[in-house]
Amino acid sequence: MCIFCRIASGELPASVVYEDERTIVFLDIQPINPGHVLVVPKTHAESLADLSPEDAGQMMRVGQMMDQALRQSQLHCEGVNLFLADGKAAGQEVGHVHLHVFPRFEGDDFSLNLESFDRSTPGREQLNETAKKLKQAVDSL
Ligand code: AMP
Ligand code: ZN
């Protein structure tokens, strides 16, 4: 059993803040900021595509709920990031899908680097070429 399945079954300890039929939410042991939680589907699936639509939907609904809870809590929270690493190359370390939800505030020193990352600005032709490749894949799902 994977580490998150062992937490979900109660075999390993975790600081649980919410649980329903499909999901369990517990604190990340290496939080980016206090209140950093992981929303974990109880049924094991390694990647997002392996999740049932019901589990994927519930993971996002619970993520929305945790966003609201963080904002209304006594924890320091001026904004919230939701983050999901799908695959090793995307930074996934635990092979059981999970949605990170963590509070943000001015000066917390965390950065997703979207602003500083040197992004290209392709022309419309190139954007359309990329869209075509992706649309083909969407159509064949
Ligand atoms: P990721 O890189 O998205 O796979 O993130 C895995 C996350 O799980 C990291 O932020 C870890 O700190 C967290 N983590 C690993 N083991 C545990 C554990 N036993 N309890 C809570 N969080 C954990
Ligand atoms: Zn698992």
mmCIF file with all atom_site columns, N, CA and C in Angstrom, residues 32 36-37 67 70-71 79-83 99-104 108 110-112:
data_model
loop_
_atom_site.group_PDB
_atom_site.id
_atom_site.type_symbol
_atom_site.label_atom_id
_atom_site.label_alt_id
_atom_site.label_comp_id
_atom_site.label_asym_id
_atom_site.label_entity_id
_atom_site.label_seq_id
_atom_site.pdbx_PDB_ins_code
_atom_site.Cartn_x
_atom_site.Cartn_y
_atom_site.Cartn_z
_atom_site.occupancy
_atom_site.B_iso_or_equiv
_atom_site.pdbx_formal_charge
_atom_site.auth_seq_id
_atom_site.auth_comp_id
_atom_site.auth_asym_id
_atom_site.auth_atom_id
_atom_site.pdbx_PDB_model_num
ATOM 1  N N  . ILE A 1 32  ? 4.342   24.594 3.201  1.00 0.00 ? 32  ILE A N  1
ATOM 2  C CA . ILE A 1 32  ? 4.860   25.838 2.613  1.00 0.00 ? 32  ILE A CA 1
ATOM 3  C C  . ILE A 1 32  ? 4.519   26.987 3.546  1.00 0.00 ? 32  ILE A C  1
ATOM 4  N N  . HIS A 1 36  ? -1.121  24.356 5.295  1.00 0.00 ? 36  HIS A N  1
ATOM 5  C CA . HIS A 1 36  ? -0.937  23.641 4.017  1.00 0.00 ? 36  HIS A CA 1
ATOM 6  C C  . HIS A 1 36  ? -1.527  22.237 4.146  1.00 0.00 ? 36  HIS A C  1
ATOM 7  N N  . VAL A 1 37  ? -2.567  21.957 3.362  1.00 0.00 ? 37  VAL A N  1
ATOM 8  C CA . VAL A 1 37  ? -3.210  20.634 3.417  1.00 0.00 ? 37  VAL A CA 1
ATOM 9  C C  . VAL A 1 37  ? -3.114  19.913 2.081  1.00 0.00 ? 37  VAL A C  1
ATOM 10 N N  . ASP A 1 67  ? -10.158 26.025 0.640  1.00 0.00 ? 67  ASP A N  1
ATOM 11 C CA . ASP A 1 67  ? -9.806  27.412 0.327  1.00 0.00 ? 67  ASP A CA 1
ATOM 12 C C  . ASP A 1 67  ? -10.631 28.365 1.205  1.00 0.00 ? 67  ASP A C  1
ATOM 13 N N  . LEU A 1 70  ? -9.650  28.042 4.943  1.00 0.00 ? 70  LEU A N  1
ATOM 14 C CA . LEU A 1 70  ? -8.379  28.730 5.250  1.00 0.00 ? 70  LEU A CA 1
ATOM 15 C C  . LEU A 1 70  ? -8.606  30.230 5.385  1.00 0.00 ? 70  LEU A C  1
ATOM 16 N N  . ARG A 1 71  ? -9.400  30.787 4.444  1.00 0.00 ? 71  ARG A N  1
ATOM 17 C CA . ARG A 1 71  ? -9.665  32.233 4.472  1.00 0.00 ? 71  ARG A CA 1
ATOM 18 C C  . ARG A 1 71  ? -10.423 32.657 5.728  1.00 0.00 ? 71  ARG A C  1
ATOM 19 N N  . GLY A 1 79  ? -4.498  34.857 0.665  1.00 0.00 ? 79  GLY A N  1
ATOM 20 C CA . GLY A 1 79  ? -4.818  34.254 -0.622 1.00 0.00 ? 79  GLY A CA 1
ATOM 21 C C  . GLY A 1 79  ? -4.511  32.766 -0.523 1.00 0.00 ? 79  GLY A C  1
ATOM 22 N N  . VAL A 1 80  ? -4.873  32.015 -1.549 1.00 0.00 ? 80  VAL A N  1
ATOM 23 C CA . VAL A 1 80  ? -4.690  30.559 -1.503 1.00 0.00 ? 80  VAL A CA 1
ATOM 24 C C  . VAL A 1 80  ? -4.160  30.063 -2.843 1.00 0.00 ? 80  VAL A C  1
ATOM 25 N N  . ASN A 1 81  ? -3.210  29.133 -2.800 1.00 0.00 ? 81  ASN A N  1
ATOM 26 C CA . ASN A 1 81  ? -2.789  28.444 -4.022 1.00 0.00 ? 81  ASN A CA 1
ATOM 27 C C  . ASN A 1 81  ? -3.278  27.010 -3.988 1.00 0.00 ? 81  ASN A C  1
ATOM 28 N N  . LEU A 1 82  ? -3.765  26.520 -5.134 1.00 0.00 ? 82  LEU A N  1
ATOM 29 C CA . LEU A 1 82  ? -4.061  25.107 -5.327 1.00 0.00 ? 82  LEU A CA 1
ATOM 30 C C  . LEU A 1 82  ? -3.041  24.595 -6.329 1.00 0.00 ? 82  LEU A C  1
ATOM 31 N N  . PHE A 1 83  ? -2.464  23.432 -6.021 1.00 0.00 ? 83  PHE A N  1
ATOM 32 C CA . PHE A 1 83  ? -1.392  22.919 -6.865 1.00 0.00 ? 83  PHE A CA 1
ATOM 33 C C  . PHE A 1 83  ? -1.465  21.407 -6.944 1.00 0.00 ? 83  PHE A C  1
ATOM 34 N N  . LEU A 1 99  ? -4.159  16.962 -4.120 1.00 0.00 ? 99  LEU A N  1
ATOM 35 C CA . LEU A 1 99  ? -4.250  18.387 -4.426 1.00 0.00 ? 99  LEU A CA 1
ATOM 36 C C  . LEU A 1 99  ? -3.710  19.174 -3.231 1.00 0.00 ? 99  LEU A C  1
ATOM 37 N N  . HIS A 1 100 ? -2.659  19.970 -3.482 1.00 0.00 ? 100 HIS A N  1
ATOM 38 C CA . HIS A 1 100 ? -2.138  20.836 -2.422 1.00 0.00 ? 100 HIS A CA 1
ATOM 39 C C  . HIS A 1 100 ? -3.026  22.076 -2.326 1.00 0.00 ? 100 HIS A C  1
ATOM 40 N N  . VAL A 1 101 ? -3.383  22.460 -1.110 1.00 0.00 ? 101 VAL A N  1
ATOM 41 C CA . VAL A 1 101 ? -4.103  23.720 -0.892 1.00 0.00 ? 101 VAL A CA 1
ATOM 42 C C  . VAL A 1 101 ? -3.365  24.435 0.236  1.00 0.00 ? 101 VAL A C  1
ATOM 43 N N  . PHE A 1 102 ? -2.822  25.626 -0.055 1.00 0.00 ? 102 PHE A N  1
ATOM 44 C CA . PHE A 1 102 ? -2.052  26.285 1.015  1.00 0.00 ? 102 PHE A CA 1
ATOM 45 C C  . PHE A 1 102 ? -2.259  27.792 1.015  1.00 0.00 ? 102 PHE A C  1
ATOM 46 N N  . PRO A 1 103 ? -2.257  28.344 2.234  1.00 0.00 ? 103 PRO A N  1
ATOM 47 C CA . PRO A 1 103 ? -2.503  29.785 2.374  1.00 0.00 ? 103 PRO A CA 1
ATOM 48 C C  . PRO A 1 103 ? -1.292  30.599 1.931  1.00 0.00 ? 103 PRO A C  1
ATOM 49 N N  . ARG A 1 104 ? -1.567  31.775 1.422  1.00 0.00 ? 104 ARG A N  1
ATOM 50 C CA . ARG A 1 104 ? -0.511  32.692 0.991  1.00 0.00 ? 104 ARG A CA 1
ATOM 51 C C  . ARG A 1 104 ? -0.738  34.047 1.639  1.00 0.00 ? 104 ARG A C  1
ATOM 52 N N  . ASP A 1 108 ? 5.472   36.161 2.151  1.00 0.00 ? 108 ASP A N  1
ATOM 53 C CA . ASP A 1 108 ? 5.741   34.807 2.664  1.00 0.00 ? 108 ASP A CA 1
ATOM 54 C C  . ASP A 1 108 ? 6.907   34.134 1.949  1.00 0.00 ? 108 ASP A C  1
ATOM 55 N N  . PHE A 1 110 ? 7.281   32.600 -0.736 1.00 0.00 ? 110 PHE A N  1
ATOM 56 C CA . PHE A 1 110 ? 7.093   31.475 -1.651 1.00 0.00 ? 110 PHE A CA 1
ATOM 57 C C  . PHE A 1 110 ? 6.762   32.017 -3.036 1.00 0.00 ? 110 PHE A C  1
ATOM 58 N N  . SER A 1 111 ? 7.286   31.359 -4.060 1.00 0.00 ? 111 SER A N  1
ATOM 59 C CA . SER A 1 111 ? 6.972   31.811 -5.412 1.00 0.00 ? 111 SER A CA 1
ATOM 60 C C  . SER A 1 111 ? 6.813   30.620 -6.329 1.00 0.00 ? 111 SER A C  1
ATOM 61 N N  . LEU A 1 112 ? 5.752   30.629 -7.152 1.00 0.00 ? 112 LEU A N  1
ATOM 62 C CA . LEU A 1 112 ? 5.587   29.581 -8.155 1.00 0.00 ? 112 LEU A CA 1
ATOM 63 C C  . LEU A 1 112 ? 6.400   29.921 -9.403 1.00 0.00 ? 112 LEU A C  1
#
